[in-house]
Amino acid sequence: MTASSQANQPRAKKVVLAYSGGVDTSVCIPYLMQEWGVEEVITFAADLGQGDELEPIRQKALDSGASQSIVGDLIEPFITEFAFPAIRANALYEGRYPLSTALARPLIARRLVEIAREVGADAVAHGCTGKGNDQVRFDVAIGALAPELKVLTPAREWGMSREETIAYGERCGIPSPVSKKSPYSIDLNLLGRSIEAGPLEDPMVEPPEEVYAMTCSIEAAPDTAQVVEIVFAQGNPVAIDGVRLDPVSLMRRANALAGGHGFGRLDMIENRVVGIKSREIYETPGLLLLIKAHQELESLTLAADVLRTKRQLEMAWADLVYQGLWYGPLKDALDGFIERTQRTVNGSVRMKLHKGNATVIGRSSSDSLYVPDMATYGAEDQFDHRAAEGFIYVWGLPTRLWAAARRR
Ligand code: ARG
């Protein structure tokens, strides 16, 4: 136990703490005051559509010693300012993970900083440990948005095991977790759930069905396929099956549809920013469905060279978001490119949901670059077949010259 008293040298006077209601962030409250001499801890819990009841969380912060407990609804900006840009960027970290956890961090950091300024705090704090990605995302974001604020990270420094943390909390009157202790570490919001730890730490062990909550198993998925049609305007999803929906409702609808057919589960070994590989289970049904549909609409509406360049830059975009560089210059520059490309990404994509799959079965757009008279093998064909000969003569010239030289 390293929680020796250092209260004689206060690290800050007034702190705004990112609060989840879990053991770690609850213990942060008395720890900041008793060990680090903080006079006042104000907690901030974000509603990102995770479905938790927030009133008990608000109360728990007060019971744990917070002087003020703030709950903020961030669902709408989360979807419009963070999820939709990720869809426009087709952002998939390492080609697979749609960043459901990563996207929330720069938004929480932004609100944390705003609150710190509103209440006149001299520091913000979070309960991230020293080996995850989230500490990187919070620290870098806060440093970019508010260089004047200190960032206090008790859980990175206290060196307590989980048992010690619970015991510390109990001594401060924080009730230990009442529910049967889950072996998993779970992060969730409206975009999805990230599940790690416990039996999942063995990469060879199949995730037990109990880890999933937003998607049904392939076995339990309906035998009948369901076709859904998603409409996009300038790269943003705006309607599903003919019903225009606001961004938050649309996200919920996409989750229900895809999750109900067992689509959107992911089991991956990923490379963390701090250099370690970790095994994470994700379920992000709606986000993956929308990205897949969006990619398809781009195939129809973007010129070949733009599409190829964009696919490369998308990887850079996903990397930087994963790595905590949301407020950095590369993000800003890439967003300029991406936004310019999305003006023609209008139209609809039809997907068939069935037994864990979401298959594109059709697409249409008023900005389509698909020209039937060019594509057709029928009598309407307008393509000049004879022009191909000269084209291929020039196109293949370097190859023929190189091959001839090699034969000599
Ligand atoms: N590895 C994911 C990311 O960095 C999720 C992190 C949080 N996951 C968790 N199970 N607590 O975005």
Short mmCIF file of C-alpha atoms and ligand atoms in Angstrom, two decimals:
data_model
loop_
_atom_site.label_atom_id
_atom_site.label_comp_id
_atom_site.label_asym_id
_atom_site.label_seq_id
_atom_site.Cartn_x
_atom_site.Cartn_y
_atom_site.Cartn_z
CA MET A 1 0.00 0.00 0.00
CA THR A 2 1.62 3.16 -1.19
CA ALA A 3 -1.06 5.55 -0.06
CA SER A 4 1.21 7.39 2.32
CA SER A 5 0.09 10.86 3.27
CA GLN A 6 1.54 13.63 1.16
CA ALA A 7 -1.15 16.11 2.04
CA ASN A 8 1.42 18.66 3.13
CA GLN A 9 2.16 19.43 -0.53
CA PRO A 10 -1.22 19.89 -2.20
CA ARG A 11 -1.17 18.95 -5.89
CA ALA A 12 -4.16 21.16 -6.64
CA LYS A 13 -6.95 23.04 -4.89
CA LYS A 14 -10.04 22.33 -6.95
CA VAL A 15 -10.24 19.34 -9.27
CA VAL A 16 -12.80 18.21 -11.83
CA LEU A 17 -12.72 14.42 -12.01
CA ALA A 18 -14.01 12.32 -14.91
CA TYR A 19 -16.35 9.98 -13.08
CA SER A 20 -17.93 6.66 -14.07
CA GLY A 21 -19.31 5.45 -10.76
CA GLY A 22 -16.94 2.48 -10.71
CA VAL A 23 -14.57 1.56 -7.89
CA ASP A 24 -11.49 3.27 -9.32
CA THR A 25 -13.03 6.64 -10.03
CA SER A 26 -14.94 6.56 -6.73
CA VAL A 27 -11.76 5.90 -4.75
CA CYS A 28 -10.09 8.73 -6.67
CA ILE A 29 -12.31 11.19 -4.75
CA PRO A 30 -11.07 10.52 -1.17
CA TYR A 31 -7.61 9.69 -2.49
CA LEU A 32 -7.23 13.09 -4.14
CA MET A 33 -8.27 14.81 -0.93
CA GLN A 34 -6.51 12.68 1.66
CA GLU A 35 -3.29 11.82 -0.15
CA TRP A 36 -2.81 14.74 -2.47
CA GLY A 37 -4.29 17.53 -0.38
CA VAL A 38 -6.98 18.52 -2.87
CA GLU A 39 -9.57 20.73 -1.18
CA GLU A 40 -12.51 20.15 -3.47
CA VAL A 41 -13.39 17.39 -5.95
CA ILE A 42 -16.13 18.02 -8.48
CA THR A 43 -17.12 14.97 -10.50
CA PHE A 44 -18.33 14.83 -14.06
CA ALA A 45 -20.16 11.79 -15.42
CA ALA A 46 -20.95 11.78 -19.14
CA ASP A 47 -24.07 10.30 -20.63
CA LEU A 48 -22.92 8.83 -23.93
CA GLY A 49 -25.99 6.68 -24.39
CA GLN A 50 -24.53 3.80 -22.41
CA GLY A 51 -27.91 3.21 -20.80
CA ASP A 52 -26.64 3.39 -17.20
CA GLU A 53 -28.92 5.01 -14.72
CA LEU A 54 -27.14 8.24 -13.98
CA GLU A 55 -28.94 9.45 -10.86
CA PRO A 56 -27.40 6.72 -8.63
CA ILE A 57 -24.00 7.51 -10.13
CA ARG A 58 -24.51 11.22 -9.39
CA GLN A 59 -25.43 10.38 -5.81
CA LYS A 60 -22.55 7.95 -5.37
CA ALA A 61 -20.02 10.67 -6.19
CA LEU A 62 -21.49 12.84 -3.43
CA ASP A 63 -21.48 9.90 -1.02
CA SER A 64 -17.82 9.34 -1.87
CA GLY A 65 -16.94 12.89 -0.89
CA ALA A 66 -17.42 15.02 -3.99
CA SER A 67 -18.49 18.58 -3.27
CA GLN A 68 -20.47 18.73 -6.49
CA SER A 69 -21.57 15.99 -8.86
CA ILE A 70 -22.31 16.90 -12.45
CA VAL A 71 -23.99 14.66 -15.00
CA GLY A 72 -23.92 15.80 -18.59
CA ASP A 73 -25.79 14.53 -21.62
CA LEU A 74 -23.25 14.33 -24.44
CA ILE A 75 -25.11 11.88 -26.66
CA GLU A 76 -25.99 14.27 -29.45
CA PRO A 77 -22.51 15.77 -29.93
CA PHE A 78 -21.04 12.30 -29.52
CA ILE A 79 -22.93 11.08 -32.56
CA THR A 80 -22.83 14.17 -34.77
CA GLU A 81 -19.31 15.42 -34.00
CA PHE A 82 -17.50 12.13 -33.36
CA ALA A 83 -19.35 9.09 -34.73
CA PHE A 84 -20.47 10.64 -38.02
CA PRO A 85 -16.97 11.91 -38.89
CA ALA A 86 -15.73 8.36 -38.19
CA ILE A 87 -18.33 7.00 -40.61
CA ARG A 88 -17.30 9.54 -43.25
CA ALA A 89 -13.71 8.43 -42.67
CA ASN A 90 -14.66 4.71 -42.70
CA ALA A 91 -12.42 4.58 -39.65
CA LEU A 92 -11.36 1.06 -38.72
CA TYR A 93 -8.29 0.72 -36.53
CA GLU A 94 -6.04 -2.02 -37.84
CA GLY A 95 -8.70 -2.60 -40.46
CA ARG A 96 -11.30 -3.79 -37.96
CA TYR A 97 -12.08 -1.80 -34.80
CA PRO A 98 -14.42 1.15 -35.41
CA LEU A 99 -13.08 3.12 -32.42
CA SER A 100 -16.25 3.11 -30.33
CA THR A 101 -14.32 3.73 -27.10
CA ALA A 102 -11.60 5.93 -28.57
CA LEU A 103 -14.09 8.40 -30.10
CA ALA A 104 -15.65 9.20 -26.72
CA ARG A 105 -12.45 10.35 -25.06
CA PRO A 106 -11.79 13.66 -26.83
CA LEU A 107 -15.41 14.65 -26.17
CA ILE A 108 -15.22 13.82 -22.45
CA ALA A 109 -11.92 15.71 -22.26
CA ARG A 110 -13.48 18.74 -23.96
CA ARG A 111 -16.39 18.86 -21.50
CA LEU A 112 -14.07 18.26 -18.55
CA VAL A 113 -12.03 21.30 -19.56
CA GLU A 114 -15.16 23.43 -20.05
CA ILE A 115 -16.40 22.52 -16.57
CA ALA A 116 -12.98 23.17 -15.03
CA ARG A 117 -13.09 26.67 -16.48
CA GLU A 118 -16.70 27.23 -15.38
CA VAL A 119 -15.98 26.29 -11.77
CA GLY A 120 -12.51 27.80 -11.65
CA ALA A 121 -10.65 24.54 -11.05
CA ASP A 122 -6.88 24.39 -11.32
CA ALA A 123 -6.77 20.72 -12.35
CA VAL A 124 -8.71 17.91 -13.97
CA ALA A 125 -8.35 14.23 -13.10
CA HIS A 126 -9.17 10.82 -14.51
CA GLY A 127 -9.01 7.27 -13.21
CA CYS A 128 -7.17 5.62 -16.12
CA THR A 129 -4.36 3.19 -15.39
CA GLY A 130 -0.88 3.46 -16.81
CA LYS A 131 -1.09 0.76 -19.44
CA GLY A 132 -4.16 1.66 -21.45
CA ASN A 133 -4.93 3.89 -24.40
CA ASP A 134 -7.46 6.07 -22.63
CA GLN A 135 -4.85 7.81 -20.44
CA VAL A 136 -3.05 8.83 -23.63
CA ARG A 137 -6.26 10.15 -25.19
CA PHE A 138 -7.27 12.16 -22.10
CA ASP A 139 -3.83 13.57 -21.35
CA VAL A 140 -3.06 14.62 -24.92
CA ALA A 141 -6.53 16.13 -25.45
CA ILE A 142 -6.46 18.09 -22.19
CA GLY A 143 -2.93 19.28 -22.88
CA ALA A 144 -4.05 20.60 -26.27
CA LEU A 145 -7.28 22.21 -25.06
CA ALA A 146 -6.15 23.63 -21.74
CA PRO A 147 -2.40 23.77 -21.20
CA GLU A 148 -3.02 25.78 -18.01
CA LEU A 149 -4.74 22.86 -16.28
CA LYS A 150 -2.88 20.20 -14.33
CA VAL A 151 -3.89 16.61 -15.07
CA LEU A 152 -4.00 14.43 -11.96
CA THR A 153 -3.97 10.67 -12.47
CA PRO A 154 -4.28 8.89 -9.12
CA ALA A 155 -4.84 5.39 -10.51
CA ARG A 156 -1.65 5.67 -12.53
CA GLU A 157 0.35 6.37 -9.40
CA TRP A 158 -1.27 4.74 -6.41
CA GLY A 159 0.02 1.24 -7.12
CA MET A 160 -2.90 -0.44 -5.36
CA SER A 161 -4.26 -3.79 -6.49
CA ARG A 162 -7.99 -4.06 -7.07
CA GLU A 163 -8.45 -5.58 -3.59
CA GLU A 164 -6.44 -2.78 -2.01
CA THR A 165 -8.42 -0.20 -3.93
CA ILE A 166 -11.71 -1.67 -2.68
CA ALA A 167 -10.35 -1.80 0.88
CA TYR A 168 -9.20 1.83 0.65
CA GLY A 169 -12.67 2.78 -0.56
CA GLU A 170 -14.36 0.89 2.27
CA ARG A 171 -12.29 2.73 4.84
CA CYS A 172 -13.60 5.96 3.28
CA GLY A 173 -17.20 4.76 3.34
CA ILE A 174 -17.42 3.78 -0.31
CA PRO A 175 -19.46 0.61 -0.58
CA SER A 176 -17.63 -2.20 -2.35
CA PRO A 177 -19.27 -3.34 -5.59
CA VAL A 178 -22.51 -5.02 -4.55
CA SER A 179 -23.26 -6.94 -7.73
CA LYS A 180 -21.56 -10.28 -8.24
CA LYS A 181 -18.08 -9.32 -9.29
CA SER A 182 -17.67 -9.49 -13.05
CA PRO A 183 -14.23 -10.60 -14.21
CA TYR A 184 -14.48 -8.29 -17.22
CA SER A 185 -13.47 -4.73 -17.83
CA ILE A 186 -16.18 -3.14 -19.94
CA ASP A 187 -16.43 0.23 -21.60
CA LEU A 188 -19.72 1.11 -23.23
CA ASN A 189 -21.56 3.87 -25.00
CA LEU A 190 -24.12 4.23 -27.77
CA LEU A 191 -21.56 3.13 -30.38
CA GLY A 192 -20.72 -0.15 -28.76
CA ARG A 193 -19.10 -2.14 -26.01
CA SER A 194 -15.43 -3.03 -25.43
CA ILE A 195 -14.84 -6.05 -23.23
CA GLU A 196 -11.50 -7.29 -21.94
CA ALA A 197 -9.82 -9.10 -19.03
CA GLY A 198 -10.85 -12.19 -17.08
CA PRO A 199 -10.94 -15.36 -19.18
CA LEU A 200 -10.53 -13.25 -22.34
CA GLU A 201 -6.85 -12.69 -21.49
CA ASP A 202 -6.17 -16.12 -22.98
CA PRO A 203 -6.31 -15.36 -26.72
CA MET A 204 -7.25 -18.97 -27.44
CA VAL A 205 -10.36 -18.91 -25.24
CA GLU A 206 -13.64 -18.28 -27.06
CA PRO A 207 -15.56 -15.36 -25.55
CA PRO A 208 -18.43 -16.68 -23.46
CA GLU A 209 -21.86 -15.61 -24.67
CA GLU A 210 -22.36 -13.63 -21.44
CA VAL A 211 -19.94 -10.89 -22.55
CA TYR A 212 -22.31 -9.68 -25.26
CA ALA A 213 -25.23 -7.35 -24.73
CA MET A 214 -25.88 -5.45 -27.98
CA THR A 215 -25.73 -8.36 -30.41
CA CYS A 216 -27.38 -11.76 -30.40
CA SER A 217 -25.49 -14.92 -31.25
CA ILE A 218 -25.59 -16.32 -34.76
CA GLU A 219 -27.51 -19.30 -33.38
CA ALA A 220 -30.16 -17.05 -31.86
CA ALA A 221 -30.43 -14.74 -34.90
CA PRO A 222 -33.63 -15.06 -36.95
CA ASP A 223 -33.63 -17.57 -39.78
CA THR A 224 -35.23 -15.02 -42.09
CA ALA A 225 -33.08 -12.35 -43.66
CA GLN A 226 -34.01 -8.69 -43.39
CA VAL A 227 -33.25 -6.08 -46.03
CA VAL A 228 -32.54 -2.55 -44.79
CA GLU A 229 -31.98 0.56 -46.87
CA ILE A 230 -29.75 3.32 -45.55
CA VAL A 231 -29.80 6.80 -47.06
CA PHE A 232 -26.78 9.10 -46.87
CA ALA A 233 -26.49 12.83 -47.49
CA GLN A 234 -22.97 14.20 -47.90
CA GLY A 235 -21.59 11.11 -46.25
CA ASN A 236 -23.88 11.23 -43.21
CA PRO A 237 -26.55 8.58 -42.65
CA VAL A 238 -29.94 10.32 -42.57
CA ALA A 239 -32.64 7.68 -43.03
CA ILE A 240 -33.25 3.99 -42.58
CA ASP A 241 -35.97 2.16 -44.50
CA GLY A 242 -37.53 5.38 -45.72
CA VAL A 243 -37.76 6.95 -42.27
CA ARG A 244 -35.70 10.10 -41.71
CA LEU A 245 -34.08 9.94 -38.29
CA ASP A 246 -32.07 12.37 -36.21
CA PRO A 247 -28.48 11.16 -35.71
CA VAL A 248 -29.03 9.67 -32.24
CA SER A 249 -32.23 7.82 -33.21
CA LEU A 250 -30.57 6.60 -36.37
CA MET A 251 -27.66 5.18 -34.41
CA ARG A 252 -30.03 3.41 -32.03
CA ARG A 253 -32.02 2.01 -34.94
CA ALA A 254 -28.89 0.76 -36.71
CA ASN A 255 -27.74 -0.94 -33.49
CA ALA A 256 -31.07 -2.68 -33.01
CA LEU A 257 -31.30 -3.87 -36.62
CA ALA A 258 -27.73 -5.14 -36.97
CA GLY A 259 -27.44 -6.44 -33.41
CA GLY A 260 -30.72 -8.31 -33.80
CA HIS A 261 -29.17 -10.30 -36.64
CA GLY A 262 -25.94 -11.04 -34.78
CA PHE A 263 -23.87 -8.64 -36.88
CA GLY A 264 -21.13 -6.49 -35.35
CA ARG A 265 -19.06 -8.72 -33.08
CA LEU A 266 -15.30 -8.51 -33.18
CA ASP A 267 -12.63 -10.54 -31.44
CA MET A 268 -9.20 -9.08 -32.00
CA ILE A 269 -5.65 -8.80 -30.83
CA GLU A 270 -4.80 -5.13 -31.13
CA ASN A 271 -1.70 -3.02 -30.73
CA ARG A 272 -2.03 -0.49 -27.94
CA VAL A 273 -0.32 2.88 -28.04
CA VAL A 274 1.90 1.91 -25.10
CA GLY A 275 3.37 -0.92 -27.13
CA ILE A 276 1.61 -4.01 -25.82
CA LYS A 277 -0.73 -6.33 -27.63
CA SER A 278 -4.09 -6.89 -25.98
CA ARG A 279 -7.10 -9.03 -26.68
CA GLU A 280 -10.34 -7.13 -26.92
CA ILE A 281 -13.88 -8.13 -27.74
CA TYR A 282 -16.05 -5.49 -29.35
CA GLU A 283 -19.65 -5.28 -30.35
CA THR A 284 -20.41 -2.28 -32.50
CA PRO A 285 -23.34 -3.38 -34.66
CA GLY A 286 -24.74 -0.07 -35.88
CA LEU A 287 -21.41 1.64 -36.47
CA LEU A 288 -20.03 -1.27 -38.50
CA LEU A 289 -23.24 -1.49 -40.52
CA LEU A 290 -23.15 2.22 -41.35
CA ILE A 291 -19.45 2.18 -42.24
CA LYS A 292 -19.94 -0.78 -44.54
CA ALA A 293 -22.85 0.92 -46.30
CA HIS A 294 -20.95 4.21 -46.50
CA GLN A 295 -17.90 2.55 -48.07
CA GLU A 296 -20.17 1.07 -50.70
CA LEU A 297 -21.76 4.40 -51.55
CA GLU A 298 -18.29 5.90 -51.97
CA SER A 299 -17.40 3.12 -54.42
CA LEU A 300 -20.28 4.33 -56.54
CA THR A 301 -19.76 8.07 -56.19
CA LEU A 302 -16.03 8.78 -55.81
CA ALA A 303 -13.58 8.87 -58.70
CA ALA A 304 -11.08 6.01 -58.68
CA ASP A 305 -8.04 8.08 -57.73
CA VAL A 306 -9.89 9.97 -54.99
CA LEU A 307 -11.23 6.70 -53.61
CA ARG A 308 -7.81 5.08 -53.50
CA THR A 309 -6.16 8.05 -51.87
CA LYS A 310 -8.99 8.30 -49.38
CA ARG A 311 -8.65 4.62 -48.43
CA GLN A 312 -5.01 5.24 -47.54
CA LEU A 313 -5.74 8.37 -45.55
CA GLU A 314 -8.56 6.61 -43.70
CA MET A 315 -5.98 4.36 -42.12
CA ALA A 316 -4.02 7.38 -40.92
CA TRP A 317 -7.24 8.93 -39.56
CA ALA A 318 -8.11 5.76 -37.61
CA ASP A 319 -4.56 5.49 -36.26
CA LEU A 320 -4.47 9.05 -34.99
CA VAL A 321 -7.86 8.79 -33.32
CA TYR A 322 -6.83 5.55 -31.64
CA GLN A 323 -3.57 7.13 -30.57
CA GLY A 324 -5.17 10.13 -28.91
CA LEU A 325 -4.34 12.78 -31.50
CA TRP A 326 -7.91 14.02 -32.11
CA TYR A 327 -6.94 17.66 -31.50
CA GLY A 328 -3.76 17.49 -33.55
CA PRO A 329 -2.75 18.98 -36.90
CA LEU A 330 -2.94 15.78 -38.96
CA LYS A 331 -6.57 15.24 -37.93
CA ASP A 332 -7.34 18.79 -38.96
CA ALA A 333 -5.67 18.39 -42.35
CA LEU A 334 -7.22 15.00 -43.09
CA ASP A 335 -10.67 16.30 -42.16
CA GLY A 336 -10.27 18.95 -44.83
CA PHE A 337 -9.65 16.28 -47.46
CA ILE A 338 -12.40 13.99 -46.24
CA GLU A 339 -14.99 16.74 -46.05
CA ARG A 340 -14.28 17.78 -49.64
CA THR A 341 -14.82 14.22 -50.84
CA GLN A 342 -18.18 13.82 -49.12
CA ARG A 343 -20.12 16.40 -51.14
CA THR A 344 -21.16 13.74 -53.63
CA VAL A 345 -21.64 10.88 -51.20
CA ASN A 346 -25.42 10.99 -51.50
CA GLY A 347 -27.74 8.10 -52.13
CA SER A 348 -28.83 4.82 -50.65
CA VAL A 349 -27.43 1.40 -49.97
CA ARG A 350 -29.42 -1.76 -49.49
CA MET A 351 -28.04 -4.32 -47.07
CA LYS A 352 -29.24 -7.79 -46.24
CA LEU A 353 -28.92 -8.77 -42.60
CA HIS A 354 -28.79 -12.45 -41.92
CA LYS A 355 -27.12 -14.69 -39.31
CA GLY A 356 -24.18 -12.49 -38.40
CA ASN A 357 -23.74 -11.00 -41.86
CA ALA A 358 -24.54 -7.64 -43.38
CA THR A 359 -24.24 -8.01 -47.13
CA VAL A 360 -24.50 -5.18 -49.62
CA ILE A 361 -27.12 -6.10 -52.21
CA GLY A 362 -27.73 -2.76 -53.94
CA ARG A 363 -26.75 0.90 -54.19
CA SER A 364 -28.00 3.99 -56.00
CA SER A 365 -27.10 7.65 -56.16
CA SER A 366 -27.96 10.83 -58.03
CA ASP A 367 -24.18 11.44 -57.94
CA SER A 368 -23.35 8.01 -59.28
CA LEU A 369 -20.30 7.77 -61.53
CA TYR A 370 -21.51 4.42 -62.81
CA VAL A 371 -22.49 4.98 -66.45
CA PRO A 372 -24.71 2.17 -67.75
CA ASP A 373 -23.91 2.84 -71.43
CA MET A 374 -20.24 2.45 -70.60
CA ALA A 375 -20.64 -0.57 -68.37
CA THR A 376 -23.11 -2.55 -70.44
CA TYR A 377 -22.31 -5.59 -72.56
CA GLY A 378 -25.59 -5.04 -74.40
CA ALA A 379 -26.37 -3.23 -77.65
CA GLU A 380 -26.38 0.20 -75.97
CA ASP A 381 -22.66 -0.04 -75.36
CA GLN A 382 -21.03 3.35 -76.01
CA PHE A 383 -17.46 2.38 -75.17
CA ASP A 384 -15.09 2.57 -78.15
CA HIS A 385 -13.50 -0.87 -78.16
CA ARG A 386 -11.02 0.05 -80.91
CA ALA A 387 -9.59 2.85 -78.79
CA ALA A 388 -8.36 0.21 -76.37
CA GLU A 389 -5.67 -0.94 -78.78
CA GLY A 390 -3.74 2.34 -78.86
CA PHE A 391 -4.23 2.78 -75.16
CA ILE A 392 -2.75 -0.63 -74.41
CA TYR A 393 0.15 0.01 -76.84
CA VAL A 394 1.22 3.02 -74.77
CA TRP A 395 0.24 1.59 -71.39
CA GLY A 396 2.23 -1.59 -71.91
CA LEU A 397 5.24 0.07 -73.53
CA PRO A 398 7.48 0.29 -70.45
CA THR A 399 6.75 -3.31 -69.58
CA ARG A 400 7.58 -4.53 -73.10
CA LEU A 401 10.79 -2.48 -73.22
CA TRP A 402 11.88 -3.77 -69.83
CA ALA A 403 11.08 -7.38 -70.74
CA ALA A 404 13.00 -7.03 -74.04
CA ALA A 405 16.06 -5.63 -72.28
CA ARG A 406 15.96 -8.48 -69.82
CA ARG A 407 15.89 -11.07 -72.61
CA ARG A 408 19.12 -9.64 -74.08
N1 ARG B 1 -8.96 -1.12 -26.49
C1 ARG B 1 -10.05 -0.21 -26.72
C2 ARG B 1 -9.53 1.15 -27.09
O1 ARG B 1 -8.43 1.45 -26.78
C3 ARG B 1 -11.01 -0.16 -25.56
C4 ARG B 1 -10.43 0.30 -24.26
C5 ARG B 1 -11.37 0.23 -23.09
N2 ARG B 1 -11.80 -1.14 -22.94
C6 ARG B 1 -12.22 -1.74 -21.83
N3 ARG B 1 -12.60 -2.96 -21.93
N4 ARG B 1 -12.24 -1.14 -20.68
O2 ARG B 1 -10.23 1.93 -27.72
#
